Amino acid sequence: MSNLLITGGAGFIGVNLVKWWLENHTADNIVVLDALTYAGNATSLEDVLGHANLNFIHGDIKDTPLVESLLRDHDIDLIIHLAAESHVDRSIEGPDEFIDTNVIGTHSLLKAARTVWCESGTWRKHRFHHVSTDEVYGSLGEDDPPFCEMTPYAPNSPYSASKAASDHLVRAYHHTFGMEVTTTNCSNNYGPYQFPEKLIPLILTNILRGKELPIYGDGMNVRDWLHVSDHCRGIAMAVAHGRVGETYCIGGRNEAPNLDIVNELCHQVEERFEKNPRLKDSFPHCPAGRGEKNTSLITYVTDRPGHDRRYAIDPTKASKEIGYEPLMTFVSGISETVDWYLGNQSWVERVMDGSYRTWIENNYQDRS
Ligand code: NAD
Ligand code: TYD
C-alpha cells in the first residue's frame, strides 16, 4: 500500500492516471496537487472527487510549506510528478513559464521531498517518479533508429529544454543525495480529457465546429502516438518494477505523419455522422452533416519554428525490465477517443471558455 502525491493530477494525463490508479490500486491513498492553470481542470475529476481515497489540493508545486506539510500529513511515500507546462507552441510564444514550472518547480518539489524524506538524517521509505517526454532527445531523421534510453539529449524547443533540465535535476538528486528516483520518457499521448490545443483534440474540435484544420508545414512530421491508458500502465510498471536511478522509454510502437492522423479523424467523424444522422443537429457547422468531406477544412499554415521532424521510441528496455507493452491498438484507441470527444463537447466548451474559471472560484478556496 502506498500514499501517493500526484502533481498535475487535474491535467490530461494526470486525470487519466488518478482514475486508473483508483481502479487498479484500491488500497492506495492519493493526494492530487494541482495549480489549476488553463490546462488543469478539476471538473475532469468530478466523478471521483468524493472518493474516500482521494484528496484534491489546489496549490502550486513551488509552495514549499504546502508541499512539505502534504508530504508529512499524508505520510507520502510515492510522488508521481506530472505538473508542467506542456505545450510546445506556448513555449515558443513565452518560454518563461516553462522555466518557472518545469525547472524551478521540479527543483522545488525535489527539495521539499528531500527535506521530509530525509528528516533528521533518517530516510523514510520513498520513491520520486518523474514523468518526462521523448522530446528531450531532439529530432530523428527518416531512417534513424528510434530513441532509446542511451540517446543523447538534444532538446530543440523551450518546452523540451525545460523538461530536459528537470530530468537532469531528478538524476542529480539520486546521484548526489541518494533520493530513490525513476523517470519515464514518453511519446505523444492521446485520449480523453486532453486540452484542445494539442493536435488530436484540436482537430476533432475544429471538425465539429467547421473550423480550419491547421497543418504545420507539409504535414509529414511524424509522432509515435500512445493511448494515455498505456502511459498510465507504463508509469505504474516503472514505479513497481523499475530500478532506482533508471529511466524507461515508453512508446506506442505507432509512428504516423500528422496528415495521416488528421485524415483518419476526418474519416472517423464522417462515419459517425453516417451512422447517426442526428449528429448534424448537434454540430450544424460540421461538413459531414451536409454530406461534404471534412478534409475540405484542411489548411496548410506556416510551420512551427524549430519544428522537430520525427519522434519515435524503442521501448525494448521497458519491455524487458518492467514488462511494459502498449496494449491499445491505434484503431481502437482513436475510435474510442473520437467517441469521447463527440460525447463530451460540453467538457470542451467548459475548458475553453470562462465558465470553467467560475466553477473553480465557486468550488475551491484560493490558497494564495
Ligand atoms: P497538461 O498540460 O494537460 O497538464 C499539466 C497539469 O499541471 C495541469 O493540470 C496544470 O494545472 C498543472 N500545473 C502546471 N503548473 C503547476 C504548478 N506550478 N503546480 C501544480 N500544478 C501545476 O499536461 P499533460 O499532457 O497531462 O502532461 C503531464 C506530464 O506528462 C508533463 O510533465 C508532460 O511534460 C509529460 N508528457 C506529456 C506528454 C503528452 O503527450 N501529453 C507526453 C510525454 C510526457
Ligand atoms: P502537438 O500535439 O502540439 O504535440 P508535440 O508538438 O508535443 O509533438 O503537435 C503534434 C504534431 O502536430 C506536431 O508535429 C505539430 C503538429 N500540429 C499541427 O500540424 N497543427 C496544429 O494545430 C498543432 C497543435 C500541431
CSV table of C-alpha atoms and ligand atoms in Angstrom, one decimal:
chain,number,residue,atom,x,y,z
A,1,MET,CA,0.0,0.0,0.0
A,2,SER,CA,1.2,3.5,-0.9
A,3,ASN,CA,0.3,7.1,-0.1
A,4,LEU,CA,0.8,8.9,-3.3
A,5,LEU,CA,1.2,12.6,-4.2
A,6,ILE,CA,0.3,13.1,-7.9
A,7,THR,CA,1.3,16.6,-9.1
A,8,GLY,CA,-0.6,17.9,-12.1
A,9,GLY,CA,-3.4,15.4,-11.4
A,10,ALA,CA,-6.0,17.7,-13.0
A,11,GLY,CA,-4.3,17.8,-16.4
A,12,PHE,CA,-4.8,15.4,-19.3
A,13,ILE,CA,-2.5,12.6,-18.2
A,14,GLY,CA,-3.0,13.3,-14.5
A,15,VAL,CA,-6.8,12.9,-14.6
A,16,ASN,CA,-6.4,9.6,-16.5
A,17,LEU,CA,-3.7,8.4,-14.1
A,18,VAL,CA,-5.7,9.3,-11.0
A,19,LYS,CA,-8.8,7.4,-12.3
A,20,TRP,CA,-6.7,4.4,-13.4
A,21,TRP,CA,-4.9,4.3,-10.1
A,22,LEU,CA,-8.1,4.4,-8.0
A,23,GLU,CA,-9.4,1.5,-10.1
A,24,ASN,CA,-6.2,-0.6,-10.1
A,25,HIS,CA,-4.7,0.2,-6.7
A,26,THR,CA,-7.7,0.2,-4.4
A,27,ALA,CA,-5.7,0.2,-1.2
A,28,ASP,CA,-3.7,3.3,-2.0
A,29,ASN,CA,-4.4,6.9,-0.9
A,30,ILE,CA,-3.9,9.6,-3.4
A,31,VAL,CA,-3.3,13.3,-2.9
A,32,VAL,CA,-3.6,15.4,-6.1
A,33,LEU,CA,-1.7,18.7,-6.1
A,34,ASP,CA,-2.6,21.0,-9.0
A,35,ALA,CA,-2.3,24.7,-9.5
A,36,LEU,CA,-5.3,24.6,-12.0
A,37,THR,CA,-3.7,26.6,-14.7
A,38,TYR,CA,-5.6,26.9,-18.0
A,39,ALA,CA,-4.6,23.2,-18.7
A,40,GLY,CA,-5.8,21.9,-15.3
A,41,ASN,CA,-9.5,21.1,-15.0
A,42,ALA,CA,-10.8,19.9,-11.6
A,43,THR,CA,-14.2,19.2,-13.3
A,44,SER,CA,-12.5,16.3,-15.1
A,45,LEU,CA,-12.2,14.6,-11.7
A,46,GLU,CA,-15.8,15.4,-10.8
A,47,ASP,CA,-16.8,11.7,-10.8
A,48,VAL,CA,-14.0,10.7,-8.3
A,49,LEU,CA,-13.7,13.9,-6.1
A,50,GLY,CA,-15.8,12.3,-3.4
A,51,HIS,CA,-13.8,9.1,-3.4
A,52,ALA,CA,-12.6,8.1,0.1
A,53,ASN,CA,-9.0,7.5,-1.1
A,54,LEU,CA,-8.7,10.8,-3.0
A,55,ASN,CA,-7.8,14.3,-1.7
A,56,PHE,CA,-7.6,17.2,-4.1
A,57,ILE,CA,-5.5,20.2,-3.2
A,58,HIS,CA,-5.5,23.4,-5.2
A,59,GLY,CA,-1.9,24.6,-4.9
A,60,ASP,CA,1.5,25.1,-6.5
A,61,ILE,CA,4.4,22.7,-6.5
A,62,LYS,CA,6.6,25.7,-5.8
A,63,ASP,CA,4.7,26.4,-2.5
A,64,THR,CA,7.3,24.7,-0.3
A,65,PRO,CA,5.5,24.9,3.1
A,66,LEU,CA,2.4,23.4,1.4
A,67,VAL,CA,4.2,20.6,-0.2
A,68,GLU,CA,6.2,19.7,2.9
A,69,SER,CA,3.0,19.7,5.0
A,70,LEU,CA,1.3,17.5,2.4
A,71,LEU,CA,4.2,15.0,2.5
A,72,ARG,CA,4.2,14.9,6.3
A,73,ASP,CA,0.5,15.0,7.0
A,74,HIS,CA,-0.4,12.3,4.4
A,75,ASP,CA,2.8,10.3,5.1
A,76,ILE,CA,3.5,10.3,1.3
A,77,ASP,CA,5.9,7.6,0.2
A,78,LEU,CA,5.5,8.0,-3.6
A,79,ILE,CA,5.4,11.2,-5.7
A,80,ILE,CA,4.4,10.9,-9.3
A,81,HIS,CA,5.4,14.2,-10.8
A,82,LEU,CA,3.4,15.3,-13.8
A,83,ALA,CA,2.8,19.0,-13.2
A,84,ALA,CA,4.3,21.0,-16.0
A,85,GLU,CA,3.7,23.5,-18.8
A,86,SER,CA,3.3,21.1,-21.7
A,87,HIS,CA,2.6,22.8,-25.0
A,88,VAL,CA,5.4,23.4,-27.4
A,89,ASP,CA,3.7,26.3,-29.2
A,90,ARG,CA,3.1,28.1,-25.9
A,91,SER,CA,6.8,27.6,-25.0
A,92,ILE,CA,7.7,29.4,-28.3
A,93,GLU,CA,5.4,32.3,-27.5
A,94,GLY,CA,6.6,32.6,-23.9
A,95,PRO,CA,9.3,30.4,-22.5
A,96,ASP,CA,9.4,32.0,-19.0
A,97,GLU,CA,6.6,30.0,-17.5
A,98,PHE,CA,8.2,26.8,-18.8
A,99,ILE,CA,11.4,27.5,-16.9
A,100,ASP,CA,9.5,28.6,-13.9
A,101,THR,CA,7.2,25.5,-13.6
A,102,ASN,CA,9.3,22.7,-15.3
A,103,VAL,CA,12.7,23.6,-14.0
A,104,ILE,CA,12.2,25.7,-10.8
A,105,GLY,CA,9.0,23.9,-9.9
A,106,THR,CA,10.6,20.4,-10.3
A,107,HIS,CA,13.6,21.5,-8.2
A,108,SER,CA,11.4,23.0,-5.5
A,109,LEU,CA,9.5,19.7,-5.3
A,110,LEU,CA,12.7,17.7,-5.1
A,111,LYS,CA,14.0,19.9,-2.3
A,112,ALA,CA,10.8,19.5,-0.3
A,113,ALA,CA,10.8,15.8,-0.8
A,114,ARG,CA,14.4,15.6,0.3
A,115,THR,CA,13.7,17.7,3.4
A,116,VAL,CA,10.8,15.5,4.5
A,117,TRP,CA,12.0,12.1,3.4
A,118,CYS,CA,15.4,12.6,4.9
A,119,GLU,CA,14.4,14.5,8.1
A,120,SER,CA,16.9,14.1,10.9
A,121,GLY,CA,19.2,12.1,8.7
A,122,THR,CA,16.7,9.1,8.8
A,123,TRP,CA,15.5,8.1,5.4
A,124,ARG,CA,11.8,7.3,5.1
A,125,LYS,CA,10.6,4.7,2.5
A,126,HIS,CA,10.1,6.7,-0.6
A,127,ARG,CA,10.1,7.0,-4.5
A,128,PHE,CA,10.1,10.1,-6.7
A,129,HIS,CA,8.8,9.1,-10.1
A,130,HIS,CA,9.3,11.8,-12.8
A,131,VAL,CA,7.2,11.9,-15.9
A,132,SER,CA,9.0,13.2,-18.9
A,133,THR,CA,8.9,13.3,-22.7
A,134,ASP,CA,10.7,11.8,-25.6
A,135,GLU,CA,11.2,15.4,-26.9
A,136,VAL,CA,14.3,15.7,-24.8
A,137,TYR,CA,16.1,13.6,-27.4
A,138,GLY,CA,15.5,16.1,-30.2
A,139,SER,CA,14.5,15.2,-33.7
A,140,LEU,CA,15.1,12.0,-35.8
A,141,GLY,CA,15.8,11.7,-39.5
A,142,GLU,CA,13.6,9.5,-41.6
A,143,ASP,CA,15.9,6.5,-41.4
A,144,ASP,CA,17.3,7.0,-37.9
A,145,PRO,CA,16.7,4.3,-35.3
A,146,PRO,CA,14.1,5.3,-32.7
A,147,PHE,CA,15.1,7.0,-29.4
A,148,CYS,CA,16.1,4.8,-26.5
A,149,GLU,CA,17.5,5.5,-23.0
A,150,MET,CA,21.0,5.8,-24.4
A,151,THR,CA,20.1,8.5,-27.0
A,152,PRO,CA,22.0,11.7,-26.1
A,153,TYR,CA,19.8,14.6,-25.0
A,154,ALA,CA,19.3,17.3,-27.7
A,155,PRO,CA,16.2,19.3,-26.9
A,156,ASN,CA,15.1,21.8,-29.5
A,157,SER,CA,12.2,23.8,-28.1
A,158,PRO,CA,12.0,25.7,-24.8
A,159,TYR,CA,9.5,23.1,-23.7
A,160,SER,CA,11.8,20.1,-24.3
A,161,ALA,CA,14.8,22.1,-23.0
A,162,SER,CA,12.9,22.7,-19.7
A,163,LYS,CA,11.9,19.1,-19.4
A,164,ALA,CA,15.5,18.0,-20.1
A,165,ALA,CA,16.7,20.3,-17.3
A,166,SER,CA,14.1,18.7,-15.0
A,167,ASP,CA,15.2,15.2,-15.9
A,168,HIS,CA,18.8,16.2,-15.1
A,169,LEU,CA,17.8,17.6,-11.7
A,170,VAL,CA,16.0,14.4,-10.8
A,171,ARG,CA,19.0,12.4,-11.9
A,172,ALA,CA,21.3,14.6,-9.8
A,173,TYR,CA,19.1,14.2,-6.7
A,174,HIS,CA,19.6,10.5,-7.0
A,175,HIS,CA,23.4,10.5,-7.6
A,176,THR,CA,24.2,13.3,-5.1
A,177,PHE,CA,21.7,12.9,-2.4
A,178,GLY,CA,20.6,9.2,-2.8
A,179,MET,CA,17.0,10.0,-3.5
A,180,GLU,CA,15.2,7.0,-4.9
A,181,VAL,CA,14.0,8.1,-8.3
A,182,THR,CA,12.7,6.7,-11.6
A,183,THR,CA,11.9,8.5,-14.8
A,184,THR,CA,9.8,7.7,-17.8
A,185,ASN,CA,10.3,9.4,-21.1
A,186,CYS,CA,7.1,9.0,-23.1
A,187,SER,CA,5.9,9.7,-26.7
A,188,ASN,CA,2.8,11.7,-27.7
A,189,ASN,CA,-0.3,10.7,-25.8
A,190,TYR,CA,-3.9,10.9,-26.9
A,191,GLY,CA,-7.2,10.1,-25.3
A,192,PRO,CA,-10.0,11.6,-23.2
A,193,TYR,CA,-9.6,14.9,-21.3
A,194,GLN,CA,-6.8,16.3,-23.5
A,195,PHE,CA,-6.9,20.1,-23.7
A,196,PRO,CA,-8.0,21.2,-27.2
A,197,GLU,CA,-4.7,22.8,-28.1
A,198,LYS,CA,-2.8,19.6,-28.9
A,199,LEU,CA,-3.2,18.1,-32.4
A,200,ILE,CA,-5.8,15.4,-31.9
A,201,PRO,CA,-8.4,17.2,-29.7
A,202,LEU,CA,-7.9,20.4,-31.6
A,203,ILE,CA,-8.6,18.7,-34.9
A,204,LEU,CA,-11.7,17.0,-33.6
A,205,THR,CA,-13.0,20.2,-32.0
A,206,ASN,CA,-12.5,22.1,-35.2
A,207,ILE,CA,-14.0,19.4,-37.5
A,208,LEU,CA,-17.2,19.5,-35.3
A,209,ARG,CA,-17.3,23.4,-35.4
A,210,GLY,CA,-16.5,23.6,-39.1
A,211,LYS,CA,-13.3,25.5,-38.5
A,212,GLU,CA,-10.0,25.3,-40.3
A,213,LEU,CA,-7.7,22.3,-39.5
A,214,PRO,CA,-4.3,23.9,-39.3
A,215,ILE,CA,-1.5,21.7,-40.7
A,216,TYR,CA,2.0,23.0,-39.9
A,217,GLY,CA,4.5,22.8,-42.7
A,218,ASP,CA,3.9,19.9,-45.1
A,219,GLY,CA,2.1,17.7,-42.5
A,220,MET,CA,4.7,15.0,-42.8
A,221,ASN,CA,6.2,15.4,-39.3
A,222,VAL,CA,6.0,12.1,-37.5
A,223,ARG,CA,4.9,11.3,-33.9
A,224,ASP,CA,4.7,7.9,-32.1
A,225,TRP,CA,1.1,8.0,-30.8
A,226,LEU,CA,0.3,6.3,-27.5
A,227,HIS,CA,-3.1,5.9,-25.8
A,228,VAL,CA,-3.0,7.6,-22.4
A,229,SER,CA,-4.2,4.4,-20.7
A,230,ASP,CA,-1.0,2.6,-21.9
A,231,HIS,CA,1.1,5.5,-20.5
A,232,CYS,CA,-0.6,5.2,-17.1
A,233,ARG,CA,0.2,1.4,-17.0
A,234,GLY,CA,3.8,2.2,-18.0
A,235,ILE,CA,4.2,4.7,-15.2
A,236,ALA,CA,2.7,2.2,-12.7
A,237,MET,CA,5.1,-0.6,-14.0
A,238,ALA,CA,8.1,1.7,-13.7
A,239,VAL,CA,7.2,2.5,-10.1
A,240,ALA,CA,6.6,-1.1,-9.3
A,241,HIS,CA,9.4,-2.8,-11.2
A,242,GLY,CA,11.8,-0.1,-12.3
A,243,ARG,CA,15.3,0.0,-10.9
A,244,VAL,CA,16.1,3.1,-8.8
A,245,GLY,CA,18.0,5.7,-10.7
A,246,GLU,CA,16.9,4.3,-14.1
A,247,THR,CA,15.0,5.8,-16.9
A,248,TYR,CA,12.5,4.0,-19.2
A,249,CYS,CA,11.3,5.0,-22.6
A,250,ILE,CA,7.5,4.4,-23.1
A,251,GLY,CA,6.1,4.4,-26.6
A,252,GLY,CA,3.3,3.2,-28.7
A,253,ARG,CA,5.2,1.4,-31.5
A,254,ASN,CA,2.9,3.5,-33.6
A,255,GLU,CA,4.6,6.1,-35.8
A,256,ALA,CA,2.4,8.2,-38.1
A,257,PRO,CA,2.7,11.5,-40.0
A,258,ASN,CA,0.4,14.3,-38.9
A,259,LEU,CA,-1.5,14.3,-42.1
A,260,ASP,CA,-2.5,10.7,-41.8
A,261,ILE,CA,-3.8,11.4,-38.3
A,262,VAL,CA,-5.9,14.3,-39.5
A,263,ASN,CA,-7.3,12.3,-42.5
A,264,GLU,CA,-8.2,9.5,-40.1
A,265,LEU,CA,-10.0,11.8,-37.7
A,266,CYS,CA,-11.9,13.4,-40.7
A,267,HIS,CA,-12.9,10.0,-41.9
A,268,GLN,CA,-14.0,8.7,-38.5
A,269,VAL,CA,-16.2,11.7,-37.8
A,270,GLU,CA,-17.8,11.2,-41.3
A,271,GLU,CA,-18.6,7.6,-40.3
A,272,ARG,CA,-20.2,8.6,-37.1
A,273,PHE,CA,-22.4,11.1,-38.9
A,274,GLU,CA,-23.5,8.5,-41.4
A,275,LYS,CA,-24.4,6.1,-38.6
A,276,ASN,CA,-26.2,8.7,-36.6
A,277,PRO,CA,-28.0,11.4,-38.7
A,278,ARG,CA,-29.0,13.3,-35.5
A,279,LEU,CA,-25.4,14.4,-35.0
A,280,LYS,CA,-25.9,17.1,-37.7
A,281,ASP,CA,-28.4,18.8,-35.5
A,282,SER,CA,-25.8,19.0,-32.7
A,283,PHE,CA,-23.0,20.0,-35.0
A,284,PRO,CA,-24.6,22.1,-37.8
A,285,HIS,CA,-21.2,23.5,-38.9
A,286,CYS,CA,-19.5,20.2,-39.5
A,287,PRO,CA,-19.1,19.5,-43.2
A,288,ALA,CA,-20.0,15.8,-42.7
A,289,GLY,CA,-23.5,17.0,-41.7
A,290,ARG,CA,-24.0,18.4,-45.2
A,291,GLY,CA,-22.6,15.3,-46.8
A,292,GLU,CA,-19.3,17.1,-47.5
A,293,LYS,CA,-15.8,15.9,-46.8
A,294,ASN,CA,-14.3,17.0,-43.5
A,295,THR,CA,-10.9,17.2,-45.2
A,296,SER,CA,-12.2,20.3,-47.0
A,297,LEU,CA,-11.3,22.1,-43.8
A,298,ILE,CA,-7.5,21.2,-44.0
A,299,THR,CA,-5.4,24.4,-44.2
A,300,TYR,CA,-1.7,24.4,-44.5
A,301,VAL,CA,-0.2,27.1,-42.2
A,302,THR,CA,3.3,28.4,-41.6
A,303,ASP,CA,5.5,25.8,-39.9
A,304,ARG,CA,6.3,25.9,-36.2
A,305,PRO,CA,9.8,27.4,-35.7
A,306,GLY,CA,12.3,24.6,-34.9
A,307,HIS,CA,9.6,22.0,-35.6
A,308,ASP,CA,11.0,18.6,-34.8
A,309,ARG,CA,10.6,16.3,-37.8
A,310,ARG,CA,10.2,12.9,-36.2
A,311,TYR,CA,9.9,11.3,-32.8
A,312,ALA,CA,9.8,7.5,-32.2
A,313,ILE,CA,10.5,5.3,-29.2
A,314,ASP,CA,12.2,1.9,-28.9
A,315,PRO,CA,10.6,0.6,-25.7
A,316,THR,CA,12.8,-2.6,-25.5
A,317,LYS,CA,14.3,-1.7,-22.1
A,318,ALA,CA,10.8,-1.0,-20.6
A,319,SER,CA,9.6,-4.3,-22.1
A,320,LYS,CA,12.4,-6.4,-20.8
A,321,GLU,CA,12.8,-4.8,-17.3
A,322,ILE,CA,9.4,-3.7,-16.3
A,323,GLY,CA,7.2,-5.8,-18.6
A,324,TYR,CA,5.7,-2.8,-20.4
A,325,GLU,CA,4.0,-3.3,-23.8
A,326,PRO,CA,1.4,-0.9,-25.3
A,327,LEU,CA,-2.0,-2.8,-25.3
A,328,MET,CA,-4.3,-0.4,-27.1
A,329,THR,CA,-4.2,-0.5,-30.9
A,330,PHE,CA,-4.3,2.8,-32.6
A,331,VAL,CA,-7.5,1.8,-34.4
A,332,SER,CA,-9.4,1.1,-31.2
A,333,GLY,CA,-7.7,4.0,-29.3
A,334,ILE,CA,-8.5,6.6,-31.8
A,335,SER,CA,-12.1,5.3,-32.3
A,336,GLU,CA,-12.7,5.5,-28.6
A,337,THR,CA,-11.2,9.0,-28.5
A,338,VAL,CA,-13.4,10.2,-31.3
A,339,ASP,CA,-16.5,8.9,-29.5
A,340,TRP,CA,-15.3,10.6,-26.3
A,341,TYR,CA,-15.0,14.0,-27.9
A,342,LEU,CA,-18.3,13.6,-29.7
A,343,GLY,CA,-20.0,12.8,-26.4
A,344,ASN,CA,-18.2,15.4,-24.3
A,345,GLN,CA,-18.3,18.6,-26.2
A,346,SER,CA,-19.7,20.3,-23.0
A,347,TRP,CA,-16.4,19.5,-21.4
A,348,VAL,CA,-14.5,21.0,-24.3
A,349,GLU,CA,-16.7,24.2,-24.1
A,350,ARG,CA,-16.2,24.4,-20.4
A,351,VAL,CA,-12.4,24.3,-20.6
A,352,MET,CA,-12.3,26.7,-23.5
A,353,ASP,CA,-14.5,29.5,-22.1
A,354,GLY,CA,-14.7,31.4,-18.9
A,355,SER,CA,-17.3,29.2,-17.2
A,356,TYR,CA,-14.6,26.8,-16.1
A,357,ARG,CA,-12.9,29.6,-14.1
A,358,THR,CA,-16.2,30.5,-12.4
A,359,TRP,CA,-16.6,26.8,-11.5
A,360,ILE,CA,-13.2,26.8,-9.8
A,361,GLU,CA,-14.0,30.0,-7.9
A,362,ASN,CA,-17.3,28.7,-6.6
A,363,ASN,CA,-15.9,25.3,-5.6
A,364,TYR,CA,-12.4,25.9,-4.3
A,365,GLN,CA,-10.9,28.3,-1.9
A,366,ASP,CA,-7.9,30.1,-3.3
A,367,ARG,CA,-4.8,29.3,-1.1
A,368,SER,CA,-2.8,32.4,-2.1
B,1,NAD,P1,-1.2,19.2,-19.1
B,1,NAD,O1,-0.7,20.5,-19.6
B,1,NAD,O2,-2.5,18.7,-19.7
B,1,NAD,O3,-1.4,19.3,-17.5
B,1,NAD,C1,-0.4,19.8,-16.7
B,1,NAD,C2,-1.0,20.0,-15.3
B,1,NAD,O4,-0.1,20.5,-14.5
B,1,NAD,C3,-2.3,20.9,-15.3
B,1,NAD,O5,-3.3,20.3,-14.5
B,1,NAD,C4,-1.7,22.1,-14.6
B,1,NAD,O6,-2.7,22.8,-13.9
B,1,NAD,C5,-0.7,21.5,-13.7
B,1,NAD,N1,0.3,22.5,-13.2
B,1,NAD,C6,1.0,23.4,-14.0
B,1,NAD,N2,1.9,24.1,-13.3
B,1,NAD,C7,1.7,23.7,-12.0
B,1,NAD,C8,2.3,24.1,-10.8
B,1,NAD,N3,3.2,25.1,-10.7
B,1,NAD,N4,1.9,23.4,-9.6
B,1,NAD,C9,1.0,22.5,-9.7
B,1,NAD,N5,0.4,22.1,-10.8
B,1,NAD,C10,0.7,22.7,-12.0
B,1,NAD,O7,-0.1,18.2,-19.3
B,1,NAD,P2,-0.1,16.6,-19.7
B,1,NAD,O8,-0.3,16.5,-21.2
B,1,NAD,O9,-1.1,16.0,-18.8
B,1,NAD,O10,1.3,16.2,-19.3
B,1,NAD,C11,1.7,15.8,-18.0
B,1,NAD,C12,3.1,15.5,-17.9
B,1,NAD,O11,3.5,14.5,-18.9
B,1,NAD,C13,4.0,16.7,-18.2
B,1,NAD,O12,5.1,16.7,-17.3
B,1,NAD,C14,4.5,16.4,-19.7
B,1,NAD,O13,5.7,17.0,-19.9
B,1,NAD,C15,4.5,14.9,-19.7
B,1,NAD,N6,4.3,14.3,-21.0
B,1,NAD,C16,3.2,14.6,-21.7
B,1,NAD,C17,3.0,14.0,-23.0
B,1,NAD,C18,1.8,14.3,-23.8
B,1,NAD,O14,1.7,13.8,-24.9
B,1,NAD,N7,0.8,15.0,-23.3
B,1,NAD,C19,4.0,13.1,-23.5
B,1,NAD,C20,5.1,12.8,-22.7
B,1,NAD,C21,5.3,13.4,-21.5
B,2,TYD,P1,1.3,18.7,-30.5
B,2,TYD,O1,0.0,17.9,-30.2
B,2,TYD,O2,1.4,20.1,-30.2
B,2,TYD,O3,2.5,17.8,-29.8
B,2,TYD,P2,4.1,17.9,-29.9
B,2,TYD,O4,4.4,19.2,-30.6
B,2,TYD,O5,4.5,18.0,-28.5
B,2,TYD,O6,4.5,16.7,-30.6
B,2,TYD,O7,1.7,18.5,-32.1
B,2,TYD,C1,1.8,17.2,-32.7
B,2,TYD,C2,2.2,17.4,-34.1
B,2,TYD,O8,1.2,18.1,-34.8
B,2,TYD,C3,3.4,18.3,-34.2
B,2,TYD,O9,4.2,17.8,-35.3
B,2,TYD,C4,2.8,19.7,-34.6
B,2,TYD,C5,1.6,19.3,-35.4
B,2,TYD,N1,0.5,20.3,-35.3
B,2,TYD,C6,-0.1,20.8,-36.4
B,2,TYD,O10,0.2,20.5,-37.6
B,2,TYD,N2,-1.2,21.7,-36.3
B,2,TYD,C7,-1.6,22.1,-35.0
B,2,TYD,O11,-2.6,22.9,-34.9
B,2,TYD,C8,-1.0,21.5,-33.9
B,2,TYD,C9,-1.5,21.9,-32.5
B,2,TYD,C10,0.0,20.6,-34.0
